[in-house]
XYZ file of C-alpha atoms in Angstrom:
312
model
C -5.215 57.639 -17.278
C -2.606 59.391 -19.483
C -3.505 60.833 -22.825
C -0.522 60.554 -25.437
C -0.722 62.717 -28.422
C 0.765 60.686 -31.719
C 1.334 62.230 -34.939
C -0.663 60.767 -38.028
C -0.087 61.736 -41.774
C -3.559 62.213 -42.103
C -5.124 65.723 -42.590
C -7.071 64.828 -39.448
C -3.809 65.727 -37.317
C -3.066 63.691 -34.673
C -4.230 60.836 -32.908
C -4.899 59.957 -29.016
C -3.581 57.077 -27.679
C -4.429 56.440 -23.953
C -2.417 54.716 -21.399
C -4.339 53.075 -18.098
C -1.911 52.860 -15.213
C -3.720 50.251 -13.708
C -2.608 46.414 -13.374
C -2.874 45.172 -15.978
C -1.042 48.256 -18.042
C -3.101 48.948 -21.060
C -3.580 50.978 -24.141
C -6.761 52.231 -25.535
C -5.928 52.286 -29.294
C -2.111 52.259 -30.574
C -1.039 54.865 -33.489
C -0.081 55.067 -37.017
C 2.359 52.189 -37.844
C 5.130 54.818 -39.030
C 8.489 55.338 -37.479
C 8.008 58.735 -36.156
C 4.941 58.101 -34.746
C 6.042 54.664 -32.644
C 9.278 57.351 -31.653
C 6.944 59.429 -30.178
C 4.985 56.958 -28.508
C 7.854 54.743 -27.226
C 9.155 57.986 -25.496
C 6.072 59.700 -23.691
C 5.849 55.878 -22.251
C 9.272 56.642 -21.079
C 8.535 59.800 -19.191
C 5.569 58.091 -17.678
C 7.502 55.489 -15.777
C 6.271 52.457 -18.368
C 7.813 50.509 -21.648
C 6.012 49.500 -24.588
C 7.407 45.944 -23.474
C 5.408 46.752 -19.975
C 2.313 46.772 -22.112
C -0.190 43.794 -21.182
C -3.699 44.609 -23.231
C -4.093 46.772 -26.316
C -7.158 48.143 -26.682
C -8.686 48.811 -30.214
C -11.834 51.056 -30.587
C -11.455 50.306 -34.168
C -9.138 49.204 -37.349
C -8.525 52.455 -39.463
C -4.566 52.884 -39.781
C -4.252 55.906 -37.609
C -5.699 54.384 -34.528
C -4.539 50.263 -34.774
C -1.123 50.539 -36.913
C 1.026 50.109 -33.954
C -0.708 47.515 -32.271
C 1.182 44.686 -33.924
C 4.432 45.849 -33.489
C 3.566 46.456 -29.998
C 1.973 43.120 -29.261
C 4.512 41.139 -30.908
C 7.932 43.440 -28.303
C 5.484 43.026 -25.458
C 3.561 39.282 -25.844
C 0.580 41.829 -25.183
C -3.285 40.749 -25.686
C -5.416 43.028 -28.940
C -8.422 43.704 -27.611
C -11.171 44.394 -30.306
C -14.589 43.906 -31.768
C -14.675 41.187 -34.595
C -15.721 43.104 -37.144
C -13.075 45.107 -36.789
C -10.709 42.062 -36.528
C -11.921 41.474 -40.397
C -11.134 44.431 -41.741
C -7.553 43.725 -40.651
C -7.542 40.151 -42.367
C -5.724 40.243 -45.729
C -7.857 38.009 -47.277
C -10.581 40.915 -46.955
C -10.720 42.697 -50.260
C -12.206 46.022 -49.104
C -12.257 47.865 -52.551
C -14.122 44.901 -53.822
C -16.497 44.969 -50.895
C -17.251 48.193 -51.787
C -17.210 48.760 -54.896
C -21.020 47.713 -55.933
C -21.985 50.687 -53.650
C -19.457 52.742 -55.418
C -21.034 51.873 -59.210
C -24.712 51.696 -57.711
C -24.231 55.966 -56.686
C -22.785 56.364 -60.158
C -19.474 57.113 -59.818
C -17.686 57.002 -63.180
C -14.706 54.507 -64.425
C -12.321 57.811 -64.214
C -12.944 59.096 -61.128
C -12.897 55.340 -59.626
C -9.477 55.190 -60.849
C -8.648 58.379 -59.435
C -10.416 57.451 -55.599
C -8.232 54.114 -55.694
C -5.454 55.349 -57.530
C -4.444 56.830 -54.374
C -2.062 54.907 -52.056
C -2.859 55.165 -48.157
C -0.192 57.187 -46.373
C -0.540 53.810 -43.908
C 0.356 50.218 -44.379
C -2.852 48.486 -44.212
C -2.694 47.034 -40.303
C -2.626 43.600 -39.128
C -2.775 41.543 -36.002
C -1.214 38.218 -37.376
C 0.508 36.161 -34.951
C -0.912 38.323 -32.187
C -3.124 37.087 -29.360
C -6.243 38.802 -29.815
C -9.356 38.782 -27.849
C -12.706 39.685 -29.285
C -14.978 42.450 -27.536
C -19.115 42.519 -27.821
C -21.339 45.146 -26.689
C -21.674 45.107 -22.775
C -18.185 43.336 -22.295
C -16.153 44.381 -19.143
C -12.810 44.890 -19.289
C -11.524 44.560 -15.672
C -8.520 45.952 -13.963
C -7.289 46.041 -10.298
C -8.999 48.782 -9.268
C -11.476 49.010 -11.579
C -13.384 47.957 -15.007
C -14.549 49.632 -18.591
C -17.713 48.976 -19.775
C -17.761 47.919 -23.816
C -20.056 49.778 -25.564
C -20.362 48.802 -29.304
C -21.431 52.212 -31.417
C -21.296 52.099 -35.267
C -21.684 54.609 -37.756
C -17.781 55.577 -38.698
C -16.527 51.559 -38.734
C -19.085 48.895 -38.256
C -17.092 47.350 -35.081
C -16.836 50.641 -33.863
C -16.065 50.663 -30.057
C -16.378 53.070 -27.165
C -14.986 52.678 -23.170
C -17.196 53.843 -20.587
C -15.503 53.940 -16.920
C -18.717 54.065 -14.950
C -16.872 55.080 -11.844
C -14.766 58.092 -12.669
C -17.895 58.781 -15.701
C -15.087 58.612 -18.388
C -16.074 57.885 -21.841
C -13.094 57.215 -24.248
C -15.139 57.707 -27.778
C -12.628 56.759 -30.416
C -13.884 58.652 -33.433
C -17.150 58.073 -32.112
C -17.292 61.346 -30.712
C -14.937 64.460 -31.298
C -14.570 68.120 -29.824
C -13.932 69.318 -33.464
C -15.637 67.648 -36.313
C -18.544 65.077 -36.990
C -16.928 61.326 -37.836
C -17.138 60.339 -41.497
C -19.939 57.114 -41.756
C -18.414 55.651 -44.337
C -19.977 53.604 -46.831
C -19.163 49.421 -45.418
C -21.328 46.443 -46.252
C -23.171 45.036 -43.632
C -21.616 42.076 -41.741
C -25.120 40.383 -41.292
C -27.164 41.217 -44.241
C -24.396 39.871 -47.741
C -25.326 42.095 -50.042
C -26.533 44.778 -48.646
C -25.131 48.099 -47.188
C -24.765 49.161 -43.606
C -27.532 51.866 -42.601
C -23.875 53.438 -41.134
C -25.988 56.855 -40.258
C -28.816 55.312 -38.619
C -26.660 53.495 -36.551
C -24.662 56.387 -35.516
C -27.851 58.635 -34.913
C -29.130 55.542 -32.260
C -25.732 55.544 -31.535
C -25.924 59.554 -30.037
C -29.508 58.801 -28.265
C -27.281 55.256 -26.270
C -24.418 57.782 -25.149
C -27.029 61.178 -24.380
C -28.367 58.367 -21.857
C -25.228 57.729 -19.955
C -23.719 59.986 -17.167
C -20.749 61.131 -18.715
C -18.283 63.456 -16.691
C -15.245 63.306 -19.004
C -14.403 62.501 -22.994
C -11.571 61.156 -23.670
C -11.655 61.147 -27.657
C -9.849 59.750 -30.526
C -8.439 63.219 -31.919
C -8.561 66.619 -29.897
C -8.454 67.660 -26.273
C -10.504 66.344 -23.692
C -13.682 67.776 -22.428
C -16.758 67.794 -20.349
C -19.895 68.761 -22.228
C -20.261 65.788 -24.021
C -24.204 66.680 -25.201
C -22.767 69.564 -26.511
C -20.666 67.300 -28.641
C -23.968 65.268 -29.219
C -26.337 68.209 -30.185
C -23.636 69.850 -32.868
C -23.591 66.409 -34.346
C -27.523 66.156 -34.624
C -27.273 69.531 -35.838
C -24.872 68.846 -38.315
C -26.707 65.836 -39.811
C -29.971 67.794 -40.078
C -28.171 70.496 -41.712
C -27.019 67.897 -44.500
C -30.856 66.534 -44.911
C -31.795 70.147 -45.403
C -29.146 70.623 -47.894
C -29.823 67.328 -49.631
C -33.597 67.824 -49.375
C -32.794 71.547 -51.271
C -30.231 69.590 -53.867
C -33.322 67.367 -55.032
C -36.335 70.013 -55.286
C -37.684 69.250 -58.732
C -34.852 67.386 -59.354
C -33.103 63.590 -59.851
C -30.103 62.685 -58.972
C -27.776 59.941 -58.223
C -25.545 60.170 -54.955
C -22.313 60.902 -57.175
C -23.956 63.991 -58.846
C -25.136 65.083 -55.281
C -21.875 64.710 -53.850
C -20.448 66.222 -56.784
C -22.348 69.611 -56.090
C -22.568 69.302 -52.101
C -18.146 68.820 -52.386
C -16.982 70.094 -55.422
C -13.480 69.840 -54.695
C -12.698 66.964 -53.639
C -9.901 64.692 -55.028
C -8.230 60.978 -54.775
C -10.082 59.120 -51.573
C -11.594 62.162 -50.523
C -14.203 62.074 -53.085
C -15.064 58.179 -51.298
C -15.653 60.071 -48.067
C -17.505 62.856 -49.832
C -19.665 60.234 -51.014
C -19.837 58.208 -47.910
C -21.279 61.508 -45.976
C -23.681 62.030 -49.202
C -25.167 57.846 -49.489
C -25.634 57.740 -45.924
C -27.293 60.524 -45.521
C -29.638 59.656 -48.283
C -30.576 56.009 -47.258
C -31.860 57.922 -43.669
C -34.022 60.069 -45.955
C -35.419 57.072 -48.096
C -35.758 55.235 -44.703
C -37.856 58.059 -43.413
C -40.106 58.544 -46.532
C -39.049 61.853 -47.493
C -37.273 60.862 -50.377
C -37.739 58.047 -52.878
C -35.726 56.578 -55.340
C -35.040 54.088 -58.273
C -32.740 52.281 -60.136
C -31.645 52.203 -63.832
C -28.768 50.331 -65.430
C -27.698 50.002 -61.742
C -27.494 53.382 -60.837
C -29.441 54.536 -57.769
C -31.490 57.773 -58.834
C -32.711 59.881 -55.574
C -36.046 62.781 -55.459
C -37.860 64.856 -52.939
């Protein structure tokens, strides 16, 4: 396994594609679709001894730009197979409106008209990616992808994306976490419908909190993540993100003492500073973490004119 780093335009930094020099040659995830960033990655497969036309099976953990851009262009030099869960595989469709999807959620947590047009007034650094005219190959939970000498178990962990997927080599005990899991930060569980329920909206951090206790479970020797360096003490990596989560119910929980608020004011005073499609993520981290604490019971809420309205 060979970890390439690829430059994103995203204040994130860079992103980790991984090569497996194992028959057949794969990728685990492919890059931003931006010129400097397939430069880079066409010449580290250089110095490795490989060819992005060597490339058999692509990999995606899941569809955000920075991580599946590439995979396209890649697929269509090489005739190589995109791996990926199919929930991801929507989110690449065109004929998925994702601001639409979304926006109920958006105007149920009180965002105003303004600020919406600020949040999608702001154009993606990214093309939006695509697979068309790729062969693709859809992954579930418990999947095995097999190689010669080897196989990766398919572990399906929501939370950030709702197809969301994670590698686990149970051999060698490597886990390559996409975004699942990171050395630096906590991933973003952004606000998504849910696939299976129209209408309603993915419990994104309850499913990322189970999604902690699955992995805690597993023998894991090595993490191979989406962004940052490797390392070994993965329930280190699992305890600061507990932590951090419970810190944000505290905060939340301190927001709302005698109070009522909707998730946009909350946000508002939890991130004060945010601006264009950072104020989306600011409220992603804010709704999710308040549908937990109405799930729980230690907040309630109601509705008027639409608007969500949250107390302790």
């Amino acid at each position: 396994m060979f970890q390439i780093i690829v430059p994103t335009p995203y204040a994130v930094g860079p992103v980790n594609v991984y090569l497996i020099k194992s028959d057949p040659l794969t990728l685990i995830d492919a890059g931003p679709n931006n010129a400097k960033a397939a430069k880079v990655l066409e010449g580290m497969l250089t110095s490795l001894g490989s060819n992005v036309k060597d490339i058999k099976r692509i990999v995606i953990t899941h569809a955000h730009p920075d991580h599946s851009g590439l995979a396209s262009d890649i697929a269509h030099k090489s005739g190589a197979t995109v791996l990926m869960h199919p929930w991801e595989l929507k989110r690449m469709d065109k004929t998925t409106d994702l601001i639409k999807e979304r926006l109920p959620y958006v105007i149920e947590a009180g965002v105003p008209q303004t600020v919406m047009a600020e949040m999608y007034g702001e154009r993606d650094k990214l093309p939006r990616p695509n697979v068309d005219n790729c062969r693709v190959e859809e992954l579930k939970d418990d999947d095995n992808i097999k190689f010669a000498d080897g196989e990766l178990q398919v572990l399906h962990l929501p939370g950030h994306s709702p197809g969301h997927t994670c590698l686990y080599d149970p051999e060698q005990k490597t886990f390559f976490s996409g975004d699942f899991l990171l050395p630096h930060i906590t991933p973003n569980p952004v606000i998504e419908p849910d696939p299976e329920k129209p209408g309603q909206r993915l419990p994104t951090l309850k499913q990322y909190l189970n999604g902690l206790d699955k992995v805690d479970r597993f023998n894991i020797g090595m993490v191979c993540p989406g962004h940052g360096g490797v390392f070994n003490d993965y329930r280190g990596a699992v305890n600061v993100a507990r932590r951090h989560h419970e810190s944000q119910f505290n905060t939340i929980l301190n927001k709302l003492n005698g109070r009522e608020l909707n998730a946009y004011a909350l946000s508002k005073e939890v991130y004060p500073n945010l601006h264009g499609w950072d104020i989306f993520l600011g409220l992603s981290e804010i709704q999710a973490h308040l549908d937990f604490l109405v799930e729980q019971g230690r907040i309630s809420f109601s509705k008027e004119k639409g608007v969500s309205y949250y107390r302790a």
